mmCIF file of C-alpha atoms in Angstrom:
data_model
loop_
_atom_site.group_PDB
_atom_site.id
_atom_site.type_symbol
_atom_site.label_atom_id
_atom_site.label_comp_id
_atom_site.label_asym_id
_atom_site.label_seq_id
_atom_site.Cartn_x
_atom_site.Cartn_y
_atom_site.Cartn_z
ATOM 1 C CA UNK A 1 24.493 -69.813 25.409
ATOM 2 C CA UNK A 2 25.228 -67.177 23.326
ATOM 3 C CA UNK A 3 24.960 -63.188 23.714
ATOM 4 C CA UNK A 4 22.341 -61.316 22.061
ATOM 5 C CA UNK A 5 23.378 -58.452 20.901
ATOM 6 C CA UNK A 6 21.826 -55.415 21.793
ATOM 7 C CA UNK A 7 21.287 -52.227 19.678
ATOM 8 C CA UNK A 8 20.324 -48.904 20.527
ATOM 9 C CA UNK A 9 17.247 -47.728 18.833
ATOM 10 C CA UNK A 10 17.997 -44.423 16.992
ATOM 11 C CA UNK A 11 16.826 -41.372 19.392
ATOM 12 C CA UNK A 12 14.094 -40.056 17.936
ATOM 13 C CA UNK A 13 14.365 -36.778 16.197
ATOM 14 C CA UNK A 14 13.233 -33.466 18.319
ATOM 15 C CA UNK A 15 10.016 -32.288 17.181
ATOM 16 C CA UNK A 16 10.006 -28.981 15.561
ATOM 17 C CA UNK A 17 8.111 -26.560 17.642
ATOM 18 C CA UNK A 18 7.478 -23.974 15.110
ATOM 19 C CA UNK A 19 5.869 -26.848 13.053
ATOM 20 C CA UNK A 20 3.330 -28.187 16.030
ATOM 21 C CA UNK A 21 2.240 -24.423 16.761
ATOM 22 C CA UNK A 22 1.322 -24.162 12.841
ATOM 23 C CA UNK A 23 -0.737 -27.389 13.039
ATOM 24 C CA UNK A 24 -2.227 -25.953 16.447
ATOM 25 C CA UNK A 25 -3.169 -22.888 14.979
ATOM 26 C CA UNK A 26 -4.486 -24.806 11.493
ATOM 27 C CA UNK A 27 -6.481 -27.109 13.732
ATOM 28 C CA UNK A 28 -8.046 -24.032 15.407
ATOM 29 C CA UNK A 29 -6.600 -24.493 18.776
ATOM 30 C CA UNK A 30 -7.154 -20.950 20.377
ATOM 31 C CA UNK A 31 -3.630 -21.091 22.484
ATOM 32 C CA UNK A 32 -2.322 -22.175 19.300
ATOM 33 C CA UNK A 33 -3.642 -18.944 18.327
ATOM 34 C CA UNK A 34 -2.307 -17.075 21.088
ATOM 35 C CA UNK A 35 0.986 -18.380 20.844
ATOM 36 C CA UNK A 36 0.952 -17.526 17.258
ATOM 37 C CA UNK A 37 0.454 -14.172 18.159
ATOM 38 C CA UNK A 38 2.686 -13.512 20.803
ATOM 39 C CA UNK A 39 5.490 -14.974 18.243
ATOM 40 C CA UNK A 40 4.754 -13.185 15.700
ATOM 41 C CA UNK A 41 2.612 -9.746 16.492
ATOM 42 C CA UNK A 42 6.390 -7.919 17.149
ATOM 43 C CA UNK A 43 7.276 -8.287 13.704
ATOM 44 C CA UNK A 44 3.611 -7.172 12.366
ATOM 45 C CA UNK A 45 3.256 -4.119 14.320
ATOM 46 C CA UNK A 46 6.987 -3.243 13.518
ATOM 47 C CA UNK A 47 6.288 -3.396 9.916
ATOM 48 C CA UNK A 48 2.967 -1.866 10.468
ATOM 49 C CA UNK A 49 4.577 0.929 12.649
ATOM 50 C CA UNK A 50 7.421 1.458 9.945
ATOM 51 C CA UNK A 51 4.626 2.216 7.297
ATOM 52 C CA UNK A 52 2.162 4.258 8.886
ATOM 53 C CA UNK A 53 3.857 6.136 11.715
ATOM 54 C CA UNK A 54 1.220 6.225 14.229
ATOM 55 C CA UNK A 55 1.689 3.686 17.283
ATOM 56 C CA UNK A 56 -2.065 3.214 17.882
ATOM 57 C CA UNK A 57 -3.148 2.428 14.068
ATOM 58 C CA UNK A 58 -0.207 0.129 13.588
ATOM 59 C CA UNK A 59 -1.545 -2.161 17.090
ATOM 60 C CA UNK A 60 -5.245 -1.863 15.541
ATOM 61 C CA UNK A 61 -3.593 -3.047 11.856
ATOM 62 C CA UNK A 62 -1.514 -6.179 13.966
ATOM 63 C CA UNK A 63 -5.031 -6.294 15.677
ATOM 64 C CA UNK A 64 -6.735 -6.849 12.544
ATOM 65 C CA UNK A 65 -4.161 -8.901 10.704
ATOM 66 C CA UNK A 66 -4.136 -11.828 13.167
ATOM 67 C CA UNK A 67 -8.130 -11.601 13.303
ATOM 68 C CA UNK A 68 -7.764 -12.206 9.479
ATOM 69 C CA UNK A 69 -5.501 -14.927 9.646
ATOM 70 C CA UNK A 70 -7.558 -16.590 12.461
ATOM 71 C CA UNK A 71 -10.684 -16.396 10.075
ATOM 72 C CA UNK A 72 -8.860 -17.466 6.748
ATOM 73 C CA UNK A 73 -6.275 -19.970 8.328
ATOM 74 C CA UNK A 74 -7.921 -22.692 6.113
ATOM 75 C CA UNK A 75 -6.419 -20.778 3.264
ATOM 76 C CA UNK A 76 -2.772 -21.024 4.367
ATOM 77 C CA UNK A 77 -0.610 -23.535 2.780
ATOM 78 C CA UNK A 78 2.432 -24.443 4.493
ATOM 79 C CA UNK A 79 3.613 -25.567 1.065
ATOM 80 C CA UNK A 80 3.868 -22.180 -0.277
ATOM 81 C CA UNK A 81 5.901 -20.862 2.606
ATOM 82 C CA UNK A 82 6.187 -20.401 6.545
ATOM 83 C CA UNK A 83 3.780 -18.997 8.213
ATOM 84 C CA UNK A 84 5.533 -15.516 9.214
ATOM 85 C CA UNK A 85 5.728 -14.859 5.481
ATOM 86 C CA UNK A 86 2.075 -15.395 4.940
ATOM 87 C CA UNK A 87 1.717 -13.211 8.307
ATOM 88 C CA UNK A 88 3.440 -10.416 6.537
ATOM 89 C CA UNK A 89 1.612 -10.512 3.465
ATOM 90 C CA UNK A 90 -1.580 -10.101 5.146
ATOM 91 C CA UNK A 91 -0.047 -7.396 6.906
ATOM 92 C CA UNK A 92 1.176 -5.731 3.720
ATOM 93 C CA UNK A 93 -2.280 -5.605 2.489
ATOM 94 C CA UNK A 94 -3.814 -3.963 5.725
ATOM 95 C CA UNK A 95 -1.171 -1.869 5.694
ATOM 96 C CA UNK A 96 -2.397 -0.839 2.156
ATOM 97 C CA UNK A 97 -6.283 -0.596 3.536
ATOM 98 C CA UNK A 98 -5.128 1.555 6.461
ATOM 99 C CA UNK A 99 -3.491 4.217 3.841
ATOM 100 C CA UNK A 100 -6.112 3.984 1.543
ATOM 101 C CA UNK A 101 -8.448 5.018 4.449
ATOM 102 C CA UNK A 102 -6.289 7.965 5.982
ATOM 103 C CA UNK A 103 -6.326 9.160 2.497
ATOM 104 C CA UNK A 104 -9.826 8.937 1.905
ATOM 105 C CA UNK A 105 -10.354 11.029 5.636
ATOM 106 C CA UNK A 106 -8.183 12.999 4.364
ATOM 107 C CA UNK A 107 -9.742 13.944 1.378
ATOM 108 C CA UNK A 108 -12.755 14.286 2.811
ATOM 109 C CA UNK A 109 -11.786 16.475 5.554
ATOM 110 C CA UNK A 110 -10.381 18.706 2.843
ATOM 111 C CA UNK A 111 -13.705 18.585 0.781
ATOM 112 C CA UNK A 112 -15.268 19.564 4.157
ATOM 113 C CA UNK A 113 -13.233 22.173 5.044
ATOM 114 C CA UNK A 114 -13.599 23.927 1.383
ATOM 115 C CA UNK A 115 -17.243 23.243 1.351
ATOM 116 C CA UNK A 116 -17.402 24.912 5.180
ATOM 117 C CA UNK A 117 -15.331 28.092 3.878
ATOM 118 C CA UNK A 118 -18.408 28.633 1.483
ATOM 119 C CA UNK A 119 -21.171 31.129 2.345
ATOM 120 C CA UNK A 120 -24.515 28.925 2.764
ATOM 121 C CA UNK A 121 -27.663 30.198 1.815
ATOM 122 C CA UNK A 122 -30.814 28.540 3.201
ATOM 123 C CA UNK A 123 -31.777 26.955 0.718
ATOM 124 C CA UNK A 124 -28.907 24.915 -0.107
ATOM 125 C CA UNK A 125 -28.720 23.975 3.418
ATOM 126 C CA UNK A 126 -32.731 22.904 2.934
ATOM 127 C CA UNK A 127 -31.761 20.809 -0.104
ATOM 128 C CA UNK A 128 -28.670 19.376 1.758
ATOM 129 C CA UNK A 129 -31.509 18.102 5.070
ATOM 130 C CA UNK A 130 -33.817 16.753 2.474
ATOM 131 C CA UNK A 131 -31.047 14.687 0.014
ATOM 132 C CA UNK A 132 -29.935 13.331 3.691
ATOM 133 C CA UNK A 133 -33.002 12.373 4.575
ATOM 134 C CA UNK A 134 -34.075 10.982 1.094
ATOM 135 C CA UNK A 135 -30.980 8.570 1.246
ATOM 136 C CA UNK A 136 -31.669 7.441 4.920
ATOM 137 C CA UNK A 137 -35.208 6.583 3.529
ATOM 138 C CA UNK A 138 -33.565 4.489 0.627
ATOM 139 C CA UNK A 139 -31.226 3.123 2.302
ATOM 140 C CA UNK A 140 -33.979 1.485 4.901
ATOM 141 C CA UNK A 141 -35.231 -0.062 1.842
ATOM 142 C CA UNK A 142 -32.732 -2.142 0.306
ATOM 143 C CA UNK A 143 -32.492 -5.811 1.486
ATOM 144 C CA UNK A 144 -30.665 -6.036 4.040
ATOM 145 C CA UNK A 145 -27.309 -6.963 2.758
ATOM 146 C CA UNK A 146 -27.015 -4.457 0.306
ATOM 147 C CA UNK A 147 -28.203 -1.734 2.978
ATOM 148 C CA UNK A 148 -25.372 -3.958 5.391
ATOM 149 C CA UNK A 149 -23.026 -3.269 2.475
ATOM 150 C CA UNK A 150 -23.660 0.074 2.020
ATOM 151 C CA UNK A 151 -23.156 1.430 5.609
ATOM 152 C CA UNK A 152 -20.490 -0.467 6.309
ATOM 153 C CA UNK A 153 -18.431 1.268 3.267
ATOM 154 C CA UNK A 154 -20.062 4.707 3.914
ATOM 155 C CA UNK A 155 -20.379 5.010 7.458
ATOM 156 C CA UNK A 156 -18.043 2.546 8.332
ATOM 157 C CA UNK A 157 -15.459 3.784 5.730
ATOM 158 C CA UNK A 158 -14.135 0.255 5.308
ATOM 159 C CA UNK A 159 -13.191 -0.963 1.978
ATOM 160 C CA UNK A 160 -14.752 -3.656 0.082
ATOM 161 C CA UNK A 161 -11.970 -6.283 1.362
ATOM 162 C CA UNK A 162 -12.221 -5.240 4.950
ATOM 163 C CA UNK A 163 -16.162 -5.827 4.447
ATOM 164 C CA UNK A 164 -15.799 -8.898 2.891
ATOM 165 C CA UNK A 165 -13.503 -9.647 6.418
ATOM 166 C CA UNK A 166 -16.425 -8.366 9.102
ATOM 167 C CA UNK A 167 -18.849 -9.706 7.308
ATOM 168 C CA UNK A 168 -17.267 -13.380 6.044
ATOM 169 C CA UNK A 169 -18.577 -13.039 2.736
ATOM 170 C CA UNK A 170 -16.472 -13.290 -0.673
ATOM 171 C CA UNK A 171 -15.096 -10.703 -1.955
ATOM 172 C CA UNK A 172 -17.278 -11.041 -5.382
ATOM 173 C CA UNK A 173 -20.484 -11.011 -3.163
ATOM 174 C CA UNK A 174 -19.480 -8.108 -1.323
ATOM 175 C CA UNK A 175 -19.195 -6.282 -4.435
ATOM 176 C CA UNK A 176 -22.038 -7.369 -6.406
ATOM 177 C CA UNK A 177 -24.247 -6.011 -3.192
ATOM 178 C CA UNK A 178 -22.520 -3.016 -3.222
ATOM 179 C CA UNK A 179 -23.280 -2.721 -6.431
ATOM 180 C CA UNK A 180 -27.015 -3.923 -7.047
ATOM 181 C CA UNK A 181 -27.414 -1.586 -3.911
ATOM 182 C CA UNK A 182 -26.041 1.638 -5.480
ATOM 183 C CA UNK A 183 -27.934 0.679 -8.731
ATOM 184 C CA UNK A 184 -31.148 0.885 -6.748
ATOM 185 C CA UNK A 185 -30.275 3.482 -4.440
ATOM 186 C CA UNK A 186 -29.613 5.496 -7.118
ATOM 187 C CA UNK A 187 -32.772 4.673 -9.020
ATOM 188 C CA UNK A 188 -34.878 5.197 -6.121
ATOM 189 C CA UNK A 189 -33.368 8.676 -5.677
ATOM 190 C CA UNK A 190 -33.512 9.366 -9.575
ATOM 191 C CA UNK A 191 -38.006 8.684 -9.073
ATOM 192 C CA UNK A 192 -38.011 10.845 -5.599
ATOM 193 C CA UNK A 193 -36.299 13.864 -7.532
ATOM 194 C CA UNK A 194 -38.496 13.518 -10.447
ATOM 195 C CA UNK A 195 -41.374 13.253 -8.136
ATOM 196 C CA UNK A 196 -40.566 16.426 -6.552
ATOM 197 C CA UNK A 197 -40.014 18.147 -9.517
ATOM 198 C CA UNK A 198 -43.810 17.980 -10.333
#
């Protein structure tokens, strides 16, 4: 009788855990998601924190980075790079949002203050009622998603990419509405003044 030999399969190799939470959070697993975040939120709000010096807008920037990589995770391509480095580049550009909008409150604070310094007479004050409530009117009738459009970036004072987030439209379609929408607002407003001036 003779001895069989016996050979050791080779171990298999460990499997990369960085690489099954990627295909978790890819696959829309929601712990996946969770675990993505509580790996990788430090280094977002640090880099948020670093660029806009205020604790509380850096967490709402990590806040909305992860809710934007959550919604566009099909667009991620491991390919291209790991996933912290597409992390950070969404975090670089809501980074860039968040400055853009302090600088537009800024501005407009300014603008208000100056325009606050200025004796009012009545009728300028009249005028300013009436224009406001001429553009609530016109506003009430545009469809719906350029009046959706239009509140979001003037009342909301989100930019056309963050709108094109809350809303899950393209980008292109958020601006076209924006667009067709101040077109006809404008035209609207353009009849009600000439209207007046009869």
């Amino acid at each position: 009788m003779t001895a069989l030999a016996v050979t050791e399969a080779p171990p298999a190799p460990a499997a990369d855990p960085e690489l099954d939470l990627v295909s978790r959070f890819l696959a829309g697993d929601e712990d996946g998601m969770e675990a993505v975040y509580r790996r990788w939120a430090p280094l977002v709000l640090s880099l948020a924190r670093q660029s806009l010096g205020d604790g509380a807008e850096a967490e709402d920037v990590t806040q909305t980075v992860f809710l934007a990589a959550w919604r566009g995770r099909h667009g991620y391509r491991p390919a291209r790079g790991p996933l912290p480095a597409w992390l950070v580049g969404i975090a670089r550009r809501k980074i860039a949002d968040a400055l853009a909008a302090r600088t537009r409150r800024s501005d407009v604070t300014v603008a208000a203050a100056r325009e606050s310094a200025r004796p009012q007479d009545p009728s300028s004050a009249q005028d300013a009622v009436l224009s406001r409530v001429d553009v609530t009117r016109e506003l009430r009738r545009l469809p719906e998603v350029q009046r959706r459009v239009l509140c979001l970036a003037f009342y909301g004072d989100l930019t056309q990419t963050q709108i094109a987030h809350v809303t899950g439209w393209p980008l292109g379609t958020v601006k076209s509405h924006a667009r067709r929408g101040l077109l006809r607002l404008a035209g609207n407003l353009d009849v009600e003044a000439g209207e007046r001036a009869r």
